[in-house]
XYZ file of C-alpha atoms in Angstrom:
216
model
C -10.280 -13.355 -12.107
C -7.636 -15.608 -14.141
C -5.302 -17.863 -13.001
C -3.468 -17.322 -9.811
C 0.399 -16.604 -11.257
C 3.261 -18.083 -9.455
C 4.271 -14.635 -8.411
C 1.526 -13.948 -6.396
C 1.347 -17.685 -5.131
C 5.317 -17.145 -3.923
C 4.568 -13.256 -2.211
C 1.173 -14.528 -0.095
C 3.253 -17.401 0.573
C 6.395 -15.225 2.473
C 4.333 -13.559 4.111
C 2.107 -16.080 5.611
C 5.704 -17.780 6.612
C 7.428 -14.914 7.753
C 3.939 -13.256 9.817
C 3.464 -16.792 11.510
C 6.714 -16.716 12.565
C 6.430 -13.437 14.204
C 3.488 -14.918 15.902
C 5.327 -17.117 17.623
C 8.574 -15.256 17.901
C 8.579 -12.119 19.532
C 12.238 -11.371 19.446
C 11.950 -12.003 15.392
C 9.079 -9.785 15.315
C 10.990 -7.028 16.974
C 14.048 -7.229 14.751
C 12.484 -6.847 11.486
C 9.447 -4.530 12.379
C 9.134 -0.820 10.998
C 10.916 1.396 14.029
C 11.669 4.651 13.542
C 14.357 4.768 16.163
C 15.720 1.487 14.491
C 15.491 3.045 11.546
C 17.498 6.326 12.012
C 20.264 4.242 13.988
C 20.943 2.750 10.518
C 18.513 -0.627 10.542
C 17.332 0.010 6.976
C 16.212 -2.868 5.967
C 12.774 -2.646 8.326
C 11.687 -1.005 5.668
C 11.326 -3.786 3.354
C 11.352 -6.650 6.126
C 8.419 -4.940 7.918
C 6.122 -5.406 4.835
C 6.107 -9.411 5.710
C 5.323 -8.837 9.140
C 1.646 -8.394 10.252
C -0.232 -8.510 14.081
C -2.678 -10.942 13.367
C -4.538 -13.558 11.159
C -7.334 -10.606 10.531
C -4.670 -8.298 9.253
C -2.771 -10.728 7.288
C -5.660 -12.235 5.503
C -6.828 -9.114 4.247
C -3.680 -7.866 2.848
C -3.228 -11.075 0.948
C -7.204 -11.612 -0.071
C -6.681 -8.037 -1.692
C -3.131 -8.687 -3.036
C -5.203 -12.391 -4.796
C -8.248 -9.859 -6.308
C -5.464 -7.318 -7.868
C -2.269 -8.643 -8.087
C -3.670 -10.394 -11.673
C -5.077 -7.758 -13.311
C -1.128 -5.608 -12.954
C 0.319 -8.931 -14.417
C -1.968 -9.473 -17.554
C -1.523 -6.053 -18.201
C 2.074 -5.303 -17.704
C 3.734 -8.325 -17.168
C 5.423 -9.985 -13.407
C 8.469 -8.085 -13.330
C 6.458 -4.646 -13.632
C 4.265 -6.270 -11.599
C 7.350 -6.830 -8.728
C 8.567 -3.636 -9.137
C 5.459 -2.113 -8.360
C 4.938 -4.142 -5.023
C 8.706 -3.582 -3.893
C 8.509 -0.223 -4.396
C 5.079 0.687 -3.399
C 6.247 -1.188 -0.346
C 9.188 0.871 0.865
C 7.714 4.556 -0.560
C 4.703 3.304 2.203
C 7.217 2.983 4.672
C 9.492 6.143 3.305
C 5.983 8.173 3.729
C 5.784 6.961 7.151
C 9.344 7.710 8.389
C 8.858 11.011 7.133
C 5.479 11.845 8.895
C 6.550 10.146 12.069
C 10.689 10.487 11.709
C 10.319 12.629 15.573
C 8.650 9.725 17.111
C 11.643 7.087 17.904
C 9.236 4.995 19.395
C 6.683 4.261 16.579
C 6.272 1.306 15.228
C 4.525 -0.416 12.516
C 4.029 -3.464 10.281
C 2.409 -5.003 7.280
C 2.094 -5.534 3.592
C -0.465 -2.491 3.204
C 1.710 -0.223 1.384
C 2.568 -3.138 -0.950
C -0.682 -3.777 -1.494
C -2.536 -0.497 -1.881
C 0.306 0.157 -4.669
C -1.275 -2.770 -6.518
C -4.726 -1.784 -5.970
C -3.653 2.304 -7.068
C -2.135 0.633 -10.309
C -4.808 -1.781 -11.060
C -7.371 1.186 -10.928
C -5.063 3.248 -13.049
C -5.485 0.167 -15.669
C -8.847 -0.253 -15.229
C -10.369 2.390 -14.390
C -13.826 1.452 -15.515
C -13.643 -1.561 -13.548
C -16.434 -1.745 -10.479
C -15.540 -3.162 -6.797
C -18.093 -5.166 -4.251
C -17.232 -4.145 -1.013
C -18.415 -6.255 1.976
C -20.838 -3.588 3.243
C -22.048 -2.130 -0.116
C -24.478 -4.359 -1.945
C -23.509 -2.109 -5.194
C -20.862 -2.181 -7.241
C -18.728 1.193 -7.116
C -16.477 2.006 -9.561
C -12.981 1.708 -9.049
C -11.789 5.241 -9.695
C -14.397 6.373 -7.047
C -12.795 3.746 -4.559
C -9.292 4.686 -5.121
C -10.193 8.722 -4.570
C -12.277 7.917 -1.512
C -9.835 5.852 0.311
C -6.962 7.986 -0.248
C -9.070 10.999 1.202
C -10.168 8.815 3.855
C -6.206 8.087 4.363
C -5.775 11.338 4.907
C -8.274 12.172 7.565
C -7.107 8.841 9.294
C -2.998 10.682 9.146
C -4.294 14.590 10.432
C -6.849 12.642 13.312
C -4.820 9.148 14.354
C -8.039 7.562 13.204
C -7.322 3.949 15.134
C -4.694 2.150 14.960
C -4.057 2.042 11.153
C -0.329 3.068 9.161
C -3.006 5.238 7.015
C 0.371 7.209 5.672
C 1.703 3.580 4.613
C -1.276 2.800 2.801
C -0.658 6.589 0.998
C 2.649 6.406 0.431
C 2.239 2.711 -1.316
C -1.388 4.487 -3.705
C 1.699 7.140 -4.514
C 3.967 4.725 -5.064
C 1.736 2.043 -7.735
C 0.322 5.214 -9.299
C 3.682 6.675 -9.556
C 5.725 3.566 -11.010
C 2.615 2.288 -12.842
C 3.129 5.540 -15.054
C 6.230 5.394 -15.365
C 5.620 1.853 -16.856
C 2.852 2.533 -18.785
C 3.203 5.977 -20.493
C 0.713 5.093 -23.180
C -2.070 5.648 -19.802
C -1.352 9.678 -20.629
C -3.251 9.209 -24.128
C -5.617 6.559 -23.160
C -6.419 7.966 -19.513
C -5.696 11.734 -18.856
C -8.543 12.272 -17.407
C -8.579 9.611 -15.507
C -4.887 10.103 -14.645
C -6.104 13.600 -13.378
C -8.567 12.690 -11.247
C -6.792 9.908 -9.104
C -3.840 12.638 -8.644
C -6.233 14.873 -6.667
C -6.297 13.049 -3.184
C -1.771 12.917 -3.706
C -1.577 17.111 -4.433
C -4.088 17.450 -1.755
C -1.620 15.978 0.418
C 0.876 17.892 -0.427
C -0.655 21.229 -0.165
C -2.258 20.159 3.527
C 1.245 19.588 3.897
C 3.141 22.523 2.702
C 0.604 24.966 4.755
C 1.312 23.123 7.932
C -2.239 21.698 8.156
C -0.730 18.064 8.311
């Protein structure tokens, strides 16, 4: 872990502001959440002002504790404005995936920097693939590539079964959206990492086909 950029410093920042303020402000909180009837009555800028937004201290600080272990490794390696473009647009594809699985159900609601975030984790894996995580409940380190596969399968199970109450198709949408942009960044990743390239596609064409048969 290196410095903490000013980037990151000035993103955990807005949304600690901004959440907190939905806190205490439910009218606030309302206007600028992810709503899919909002949404298709023309309100399209939920689905960037949603990704500020989040229901609790839990939630918040473990979107931005993430964001602080990953959002580094994307700026040494590709520099801050890759870096922003990656969280802005992992962000909104999060939120994209979501209207599109949901766009039927006016009523459903969501909020959070997930998608954002997820898209930073997806494209620091893609940089570092050999690169092991400690999770909480795992006394052993497991290597990133593994993580990144398993949670986007997991995502998946959590879209087909409502698994709690989780945006699990935000979370997708943003792992499409950092591997996605981080390649388009970083073409030199197709002769360093094909393989590796390969393998985290597999859980993102799964998708698709579970999709495309109905099954989703």
């Amino acid at each position: 872990m290196g410095k903490l950029d000013l980037v990151t410093i000035i993103i955990i920042a807005a949304n600690v502001i901004i959440s907190y303020k939905g806190f205490g402000d439910f009218g606030f909180f309302e206007k600028y959440k992810f709503n899919v009837g909002a949404l298709r009555r023309g309100e399209q800028f939920r689905l960037f002002s949603s990704g500020f937004l989040h229901v609790d201290n839990a939630h918040l600080f473990f979107n931005m504790f993430s964001l602080y272990f990953f959002a580094d490794i994307v700026i040494n390696d590709l520099g801050i404005f890759s870096f922003i473009i990656i969280y802005t647009g992992s962000l909104l594809l999060g939120n994209l995936l979501s209207l599109y699985f949901h766009k039927d159900e006016y009523h459903y609601s969501a909020v959070g920097a997930s998608g954002a975030v997820m898209g930073v984790i997806y494209s620091a894996i893609l940089l570092q693939p050999g690169m092991s995580l400690y999770m909480f409940f795992i006394p052993i380190p497991i290597p990133a590539y593994l993580f990144g596969i398993g949670y986007l399968l997991y995502s998946i199970y959590g879209m087909k079964n409502r698994v709690g109450n989780i945006g699990h198709d935000a979370h997708f949408g943003g792992a499409i959206g950092g591997y996605v942009i981080t390649l388009i960044l970083a073409s030199w990743l197709f002769e360093e990492n094909l393989l590796m390239i390969g393998l985290l596609a597999i859980p993102i064409v799964l998708l698709f086909i579970l999709k495309k048969t109905g099954k989703m």
